[in-house]
Every structure is written in C-alpha cells, then in structure tokens.
Amino acid sequence: MFSPVPMPPHENRVAFPTECTPPGHTHALHPTVTETPVITTSGLTKIYRSHRSRGREVTALDGVDLHVREGEVYGVIGQSGAGKSSLIRCVNLLERPTAGTVTVAGQDLTALAGRGPRASRELRQARSRIGMVFQHFNLLSSRTVQDNVELPLEILGRSGRQRSAKALELLDLVGLADKARAYPAQLSGGQKQRVGIARALAGDPKVLLSDEATSALDPETTRSILQLLRDLNRQLGLTVLLITHEMDVVKSVCDSAALMANGRIVESGTVSELLATPGSELASALFPVGGEATGDDRTVVDVTFHGEAATQPVISQLSRTYNIDISILGAAIDTVGGLQVGRMRIELPGRYEDNVVPIGFLREQGLQIDVVGQEPASVLVKEGAK
Amino acid sequence: MTWSEMQPLLAQACWDTLYMVGWSTLIAVVGGLPLGVLLVLTDRGGLLQNVLASKVIGQIVNVARSLPFIILMVALMGFTRTITGTTIGREAAIVPLAVGAIPFFARLVETAVREVDGGLVEAVQSMGGNTWTIVRKVLVPESLPSLIAGTTTTIVALIGYSAMAGTVGAGGLGDIAVRYGYQRFETELMWITVAVLAVAISLIQFAGDHAARALHRRAGTSGPAPRLRLLKASTATSKTV
C-alpha cells in the first residue's frame, strides 16, 4: 500500500553530517494540498464544570472555527491553558464539545455522538479513521512494538495475518522494522514516538492528530519526528493537525497555522497569508526581526517576502539604483524552490520623507513594506501595499 | 506422638488447606476481578460513571471486608447450606472463605487498575475501542504485575482465614495446631505445623513476587516493582483502603 520510503533507521540519523539538513522550511504550499476541507469546526465551545465547587465553570474553547484543508500540515500554537489540548480532543470527540460542530472528512461527528457519555458505534468507527499521536506516546508497556501497532487492527477485527503484515509494513515505513519484537521500555523517546505514529497509521487514516507529539523529545529527535510527519504528509497525502507550544515546530513543518489564546483562535491562515497580515503576531514570531534605528535621521523599514515575489537581489538593486547605503538590521528568510519567504528589517539613510521613492521601488517589486516607528504613516503604507 | 503417627495427620491437613485455599482463591479471583474493575469504571470520571452503583458496590465491599472472618463464617451458615447442602467440612468452609476474599481481592484490583495511565485509555478510545476493549486490552494486561502481587496477598490472607475453618470441621493445618498442639499439648506437632505454614507462605510469596517482577521488568515501567507483602495481610489491607 505504501511505496517503500527510504527512511533512516532511527533518530540517531541526524548525527550523520550528510543528513544534517533540518526539515526543509517549505512554506510554499506543496502539491498535495487541495481546497477540500477535511477538518472543520464551527462555533466549537467547551465548558468544564467542576463537580467539587458547584457552579464554577472554565471555558476552554470559546467558539472556535477551524478549517483544515486536505493534505496540509496545520499547526495550532498557543501557551498552555490556551485550549489547544481541548481543541484537538474535541476533533475526535474524546472530549464532548458543549456546543458547536465538528466535521471530519465530510462526516459530522457531533451528530454521531449519541446522547449518553459513552461513544456510539458510529462515532467509534469514525475515530478509527482518525489517527492520533500523543505527547507521552501512550504505548502499552505489556505489548511488543509490533503488538502495539496491531492494536488498532485488532479493534477493527482484522485477521492475524493481515495485522502482522500491516504492522511490519508500517514499522518499516517509520524505520523501526528491526524493533518489532522489542518492548516499548527498551526504546528511546524518538523510537517510541515512531511506534506511536506507526500505530496511528494502522487504520489507514486520512487525518492525523498530533497532540504535542514532540514536546517530550530533545531538539534533534524533534527534528527527525517532524521530518517523518512531513514525509508522511507528502507521500500519503495525510492531513496533519498538530498542536504545539513550540514556534519551531510550526516553522519547520506547517503549511498553515493558527494562534490560540484564551480558548479562541486569534489569527489563522497559511504561513504566507500570515506574513502578509500587518501586525500578525504569528508572522513576527515565525520570522522575528529586531533592531533599532541607529540615529534620528534614519528610516527603518520591514520588508516582507511572501514567496510570490521573484527572487531578485532587490536590496543591492535598490542600493545601486538610488545610490544609497543600506544596513540590514535583522532578517529571517528562507528560500525554498527559488521563492523567498520571510522578513528583513533594513535601515535607509534620511527621514521617511526622503525615502518615499526608494520605498516605492521596493513596493513595485511586489514586496510588502512596513515603515517602523511611524505609526500614522505606516498604516497608510500598509493600506497602499494591499 | 511419633512421626509415623503425625505424618498422615499432617498430610491430610496440608491437603485440606490446599483444597480450601485453592478453590477459594479461584473464586475470589473470578469474582473479585470484575468487581474491582467495576469499582474503577463506575467511579466519578470513570468510563461507566455511575455514582450510585459505585457507592453501593463500595459500601458492600467495605462491610464484607471489615467483618471478622469467624463471624462471617457463622453468619453465612444459611447461605452455605443452600449452596453446598451442608455447614460442616471443607466444602462448607470454601463458601465463607470465598465470600470473605472476593471484596478483599476486589479492593486490591481496584488499586492496581487505578494505577494504569489514563493516556493509554485515551489512546485506545482514539482508535475506536469500546469500554470492553479497554478493559481487556489495557486495564487488565497493564496492571497484571500488580494483579499478581494482589493475588499473592489474597492467597496468604486465605491461608490465615483457613486456620479458622476447623471451627466448622473443615480440617487443615490450623485445625491440627489447635486440636493437637493446643488442646493435647503436642507441642512438637504444633511447631511442625508452624514450620510447614512458614515454608508454604514463603514459597507462595516468592513465586508471586518473582512472577510480578518478571512481568514488571519486561514492561519496564518506571518506579519500583509491586511491593513484597510478606507481612500479614492486614497491613496490606490498611494500605489499600
């Protein structure tokens, strides 16, 4: 079913210098993304009522509208307590939302839920088509790696031969074919998460939910697990919804992202859409630029590369055309497939009034320009940029 | 009393004890395991949350467990007669032994099952597993080392209870120690009985502990292996309340 993928044996792979390249910073949408919505939540609300102190309510989700398209990696980021965990648990109804609907692959899960607290058969069948990986892996310590991967297939009622063939195929896919007979206790954290991913894929899901899957791992292992998730996304067309509190995770794998705070989605969109949004918190966190003006008669400008702009050496062109000296104060830019994505903060000599023409030149190149420290003027510039 | 006189007595007594403890352990495990799992499932926040059922079962378990065994044995005589047709002998002793051990074991099962990581339950739910699947594939297998330790504790406790079964003419090692060692001043026989019991309990504890630890080591769960319970059952009991 899966094409054999040349997958490194385990996360130690990053130790090899030739493989040191971090997971590509692909922000331009890749071909597997379609416009078909796969996960849609509307008005999702979750209120926890504690039974101890009666009447006290905690609103974990406050009318969340989420739209995840087929084939994309969608990251939800936020601090702890922002409601990310409740959100991802509401998607497969491990948590029953207080209000709102969840639609996964065209199926309204909230309608399947049934009345009582227990999951209906239809809901359980729908869940089996959604894979989920967990921060603490949640592998059964009493079972071998292979038996752990076979567990979802046992629940689906597959025969022993089918189960073991599928489990071995998946373990091969995640690079752990040699660990089939080991127990989870004998594996490293990264290996355990690979088993968790293999297990989540056993039911051939179209959607994978990742609940802080890399938060318990060290940075190198995190990179290798993210790489694996991205490879699976590309090769199997798997839609991935992940929640995380680490901006690096969003930066390295996500096509789209949403920022959550206090149970609401504060901003969301594809990474280039976010970059194009003036004052986007996510964009400035993903591509942080800093630096203050070195003097009063200087103009500081943030240049945003959306990925659509042709890759021309714009800064040196600007310098040559207008014969001005440009200092780069800070930059966070990635180049993927000949497209530049990111931000750069540059400083031009002279006040804003003196630099209208060079700034106009930059805008003509299709770049978004924000003048720093000139609030009224910068608003005008932004509006002009649209 | 010579050794040749004592030998058949001891052999019969050992067999009687083994017979009573064996059957009552089996019944206690068969009855206590589902009861203990049910205590966890029906508890607040459990998969089959039912506060009323949980309270009722919990109360029955508490009362049944806190009755002194000798009183339980006498109180259950009517019940014993309806089941075995008699109130005298080994079979008649098995009924109160099992009735006493079921709630005892159920509490041990409850503590063992509660220790299973909730994340595992969530994982199986996310795969589409129902409650029965969770019990079969997660709760019981994952708590197996503790369940084995609990079974060992139950066996040791039942050996203690079975010493009182002589009251209803069921025989056994306790009966010999009382009738010969105490009433007839056959001190030698009494000490032999004590030695046999000590060796038997040590062996059971060793075997149970070994099995629990072997499973535990394979599972590699963090934290120490389920505790050795060489002390009298009452100490283990107070821990699980």
JSON list of N, CA, C and O in Angstrom, two decimals, chain B residues 90-112:
[
{"chain": "B", "resi": 90, "resn": "ARG", "atom": "N", "xyz": [-14.93, -29.33, 54.46]},
{"chain": "B", "resi": 90, "resn": "ARG", "atom": "CA", "xyz": [-14.12, -28.47, 53.60]},
{"chain": "B", "resi": 90, "resn": "ARG", "atom": "C", "xyz": [-14.97, -27.63, 52.65]},
{"chain": "B", "resi": 90, "resn": "ARG", "atom": "O", "xyz": [-14.76, -26.44, 52.51]},
{"chain": "B", "resi": 91, "resn": "GLU", "atom": "N", "xyz": [-15.92, -28.30, 51.99]},
{"chain": "B", "resi": 91, "resn": "GLU", "atom": "CA", "xyz": [-16.75, -27.57, 51.02]},
{"chain": "B", "resi": 91, "resn": "GLU", "atom": "C", "xyz": [-17.49, -26.42, 51.70]},
{"chain": "B", "resi": 91, "resn": "GLU", "atom": "O", "xyz": [-17.62, -25.34, 51.14]},
{"chain": "B", "resi": 92, "resn": "ALA", "atom": "N", "xyz": [-17.96, -26.71, 52.91]},
{"chain": "B", "resi": 92, "resn": "ALA", "atom": "CA", "xyz": [-18.71, -25.69, 53.64]},
{"chain": "B", "resi": 92, "resn": "ALA", "atom": "C", "xyz": [-17.81, -24.52, 54.01]},
{"chain": "B", "resi": 92, "resn": "ALA", "atom": "O", "xyz": [-18.27, -23.38, 54.10]},
{"chain": "B", "resi": 93, "resn": "ALA", "atom": "N", "xyz": [-16.52, -24.77, 54.21]},
{"chain": "B", "resi": 93, "resn": "ALA", "atom": "CA", "xyz": [-15.59, -23.70, 54.58]},
{"chain": "B", "resi": 93, "resn": "ALA", "atom": "C", "xyz": [-15.24, -22.83, 53.37]},
{"chain": "B", "resi": 93, "resn": "ALA", "atom": "O", "xyz": [-14.94, -21.65, 53.51]},
{"chain": "B", "resi": 94, "resn": "ILE", "atom": "N", "xyz": [-15.29, -23.45, 52.19]},
{"chain": "B", "resi": 94, "resn": "ILE", "atom": "CA", "xyz": [-14.90, -22.69, 50.99]},
{"chain": "B", "resi": 94, "resn": "ILE", "atom": "C", "xyz": [-15.83, -21.50, 50.77]},
{"chain": "B", "resi": 94, "resn": "ILE", "atom": "O", "xyz": [-15.39, -20.41, 50.38]},
{"chain": "B", "resi": 95, "resn": "VAL", "atom": "N", "xyz": [-17.13, -21.69, 51.05]},
{"chain": "B", "resi": 95, "resn": "VAL", "atom": "CA", "xyz": [-18.09, -20.61, 50.79]},
{"chain": "B", "resi": 95, "resn": "VAL", "atom": "C", "xyz": [-17.75, -19.33, 51.56]},
{"chain": "B", "resi": 95, "resn": "VAL", "atom": "O", "xyz": [-17.55, -18.28, 50.94]},
{"chain": "B", "resi": 96, "resn": "PRO", "atom": "N", "xyz": [-17.64, -19.39, 52.90]},
{"chain": "B", "resi": 96, "resn": "PRO", "atom": "CA", "xyz": [-17.29, -18.13, 53.59]},
{"chain": "B", "resi": 96, "resn": "PRO", "atom": "C", "xyz": [-15.88, -17.63, 53.24]},
{"chain": "B", "resi": 96, "resn": "PRO", "atom": "O", "xyz": [-15.67, -16.42, 53.20]},
{"chain": "B", "resi": 97, "resn": "LEU", "atom": "N", "xyz": [-14.95, -18.55, 52.98]},
{"chain": "B", "resi": 97, "resn": "LEU", "atom": "CA", "xyz": [-13.60, -18.11, 52.60]},
{"chain": "B", "resi": 97, "resn": "LEU", "atom": "C", "xyz": [-13.68, -17.29, 51.31]},
{"chain": "B", "resi": 97, "resn": "LEU", "atom": "O", "xyz": [-13.09, -16.20, 51.20]},
{"chain": "B", "resi": 98, "resn": "ALA", "atom": "N", "xyz": [-14.42, -17.79, 50.31]},
{"chain": "B", "resi": 98, "resn": "ALA", "atom": "CA", "xyz": [-14.54, -17.09, 49.04]},
{"chain": "B", "resi": 98, "resn": "ALA", "atom": "C", "xyz": [-15.29, -15.77, 49.22]},
{"chain": "B", "resi": 98, "resn": "ALA", "atom": "O", "xyz": [-14.86, -14.73, 48.71]},
{"chain": "B", "resi": 99, "resn": "VAL", "atom": "N", "xyz": [-16.37, -15.80, 49.99]},
{"chain": "B", "resi": 99, "resn": "VAL", "atom": "CA", "xyz": [-17.15, -14.58, 50.20]},
{"chain": "B", "resi": 99, "resn": "VAL", "atom": "C", "xyz": [-16.29, -13.52, 50.90]},
{"chain": "B", "resi": 99, "resn": "VAL", "atom": "O", "xyz": [-16.38, -12.32, 50.60]},
{"chain": "B", "resi": 100, "resn": "GLY", "atom": "N", "xyz": [-15.45, -13.96, 51.82]},
{"chain": "B", "resi": 100, "resn": "GLY", "atom": "CA", "xyz": [-14.57, -13.00, 52.50]},
{"chain": "B", "resi": 100, "resn": "GLY", "atom": "C", "xyz": [-13.49, -12.48, 51.59]},
{"chain": "B", "resi": 100, "resn": "GLY", "atom": "O", "xyz": [-13.07, -11.32, 51.70]},
{"chain": "B", "resi": 101, "resn": "ALA", "atom": "N", "xyz": [-13.00, -13.34, 50.68]},
{"chain": "B", "resi": 101, "resn": "ALA", "atom": "CA", "xyz": [-11.84, -12.96, 49.87]},
{"chain": "B", "resi": 101, "resn": "ALA", "atom": "C", "xyz": [-12.22, -12.13, 48.65]},
{"chain": "B", "resi": 101, "resn": "ALA", "atom": "O", "xyz": [-11.41, -11.36, 48.15]},
{"chain": "B", "resi": 102, "resn": "ILE", "atom": "N", "xyz": [-13.47, -12.27, 48.16]},
{"chain": "B", "resi": 102, "resn": "ILE", "atom": "CA", "xyz": [-13.86, -11.51, 46.96]},
{"chain": "B", "resi": 102, "resn": "ILE", "atom": "C", "xyz": [-13.71, -10.00, 47.17]},
{"chain": "B", "resi": 102, "resn": "ILE", "atom": "O", "xyz": [-13.03, -9.33, 46.41]},
{"chain": "B", "resi": 103, "resn": "PRO", "atom": "N", "xyz": [-14.31, -9.42, 48.23]},
{"chain": "B", "resi": 103, "resn": "PRO", "atom": "CA", "xyz": [-14.13, -7.97, 48.41]},
{"chain": "B", "resi": 103, "resn": "PRO", "atom": "C", "xyz": [-12.69, -7.58, 48.71]},
{"chain": "B", "resi": 103, "resn": "PRO", "atom": "O", "xyz": [-12.23, -6.52, 48.29]},
{"chain": "B", "resi": 104, "resn": "PHE", "atom": "N", "xyz": [-11.99, -8.46, 49.41]},
{"chain": "B", "resi": 104, "resn": "PHE", "atom": "CA", "xyz": [-10.57, -8.21, 49.72]},
{"chain": "B", "resi": 104, "resn": "PHE", "atom": "C", "xyz": [-9.79, -8.07, 48.42]},
{"chain": "B", "resi": 104, "resn": "PHE", "atom": "O", "xyz": [-9.07, -7.09, 48.19]},
{"chain": "B", "resi": 105, "resn": "PHE", "atom": "N", "xyz": [-9.98, -9.05, 47.53]},
{"chain": "B", "resi": 105, "resn": "PHE", "atom": "CA", "xyz": [-9.26, -9.02, 46.26]},
{"chain": "B", "resi": 105, "resn": "PHE", "atom": "C", "xyz": [-9.76, -7.87, 45.38]},
{"chain": "B", "resi": 105, "resn": "PHE", "atom": "O", "xyz": [-8.98, -7.22, 44.69]},
{"chain": "B", "resi": 106, "resn": "ALA", "atom": "N", "xyz": [-11.07, -7.59, 45.44]},
{"chain": "B", "resi": 106, "resn": "ALA", "atom": "CA", "xyz": [-11.63, -6.51, 44.61]},
{"chain": "B", "resi": 106, "resn": "ALA", "atom": "C", "xyz": [-10.95, -5.19, 44.92]},
{"chain": "B", "resi": 106, "resn": "ALA", "atom": "O", "xyz": [-10.63, -4.42, 44.01]},
{"chain": "B", "resi": 107, "resn": "ARG", "atom": "N", "xyz": [-10.69, -4.91, 46.20]},
{"chain": "B", "resi": 107, "resn": "ARG", "atom": "CA", "xyz": [-10.02, -3.66, 46.56]},
{"chain": "B", "resi": 107, "resn": "ARG", "atom": "C", "xyz": [-8.60, -3.64, 46.01]},
{"chain": "B", "resi": 107, "resn": "ARG", "atom": "O", "xyz": [-8.12, -2.61, 45.55]},
{"chain": "B", "resi": 108, "resn": "LEU", "atom": "N", "xyz": [-7.92, -4.78, 46.06]},
{"chain": "B", "resi": 108, "resn": "LEU", "atom": "CA", "xyz": [-6.56, -4.84, 45.52]},
{"chain": "B", "resi": 108, "resn": "LEU", "atom": "C", "xyz": [-6.58, -4.62, 44.01]},
{"chain": "B", "resi": 108, "resn": "LEU", "atom": "O", "xyz": [-5.72, -3.93, 43.45]},
{"chain": "B", "resi": 109, "resn": "VAL", "atom": "N", "xyz": [-7.59, -5.20, 43.34]},
{"chain": "B", "resi": 109, "resn": "VAL", "atom": "CA", "xyz": [-7.73, -5.00, 41.89]},
{"chain": "B", "resi": 109, "resn": "VAL", "atom": "C", "xyz": [-7.98, -3.52, 41.61]},
{"chain": "B", "resi": 109, "resn": "VAL", "atom": "O", "xyz": [-7.38, -2.94, 40.71]},
{"chain": "B", "resi": 110, "resn": "GLU", "atom": "N", "xyz": [-8.84, -2.93, 42.41]},
{"chain": "B", "resi": 110, "resn": "GLU", "atom": "CA", "xyz": [-9.17, -1.52, 42.21]},
{"chain": "B", "resi": 110, "resn": "GLU", "atom": "C", "xyz": [-7.91, -0.64, 42.25]},
{"chain": "B", "resi": 110, "resn": "GLU", "atom": "O", "xyz": [-7.67, 0.16, 41.35]},
{"chain": "B", "resi": 111, "resn": "THR", "atom": "N", "xyz": [-7.09, -0.84, 43.29]},
{"chain": "B", "resi": 111, "resn": "THR", "atom": "CA", "xyz": [-5.87, -0.04, 43.38]},
{"chain": "B", "resi": 111, "resn": "THR", "atom": "C", "xyz": [-4.95, -0.30, 42.19]},
{"chain": "B", "resi": 111, "resn": "THR", "atom": "O", "xyz": [-4.35, 0.63, 41.65]},
{"chain": "B", "resi": 112, "resn": "ALA", "atom": "N", "xyz": [-4.84, -1.57, 41.79]},
{"chain": "B", "resi": 112, "resn": "ALA", "atom": "CA", "xyz": [-3.96, -1.91, 40.68]},
{"chain": "B", "resi": 112, "resn": "ALA", "atom": "C", "xyz": [-4.44, -1.24, 39.39]},
{"chain": "B", "resi": 112, "resn": "ALA", "atom": "O", "xyz": [-3.66, -0.64, 38.66]}
]
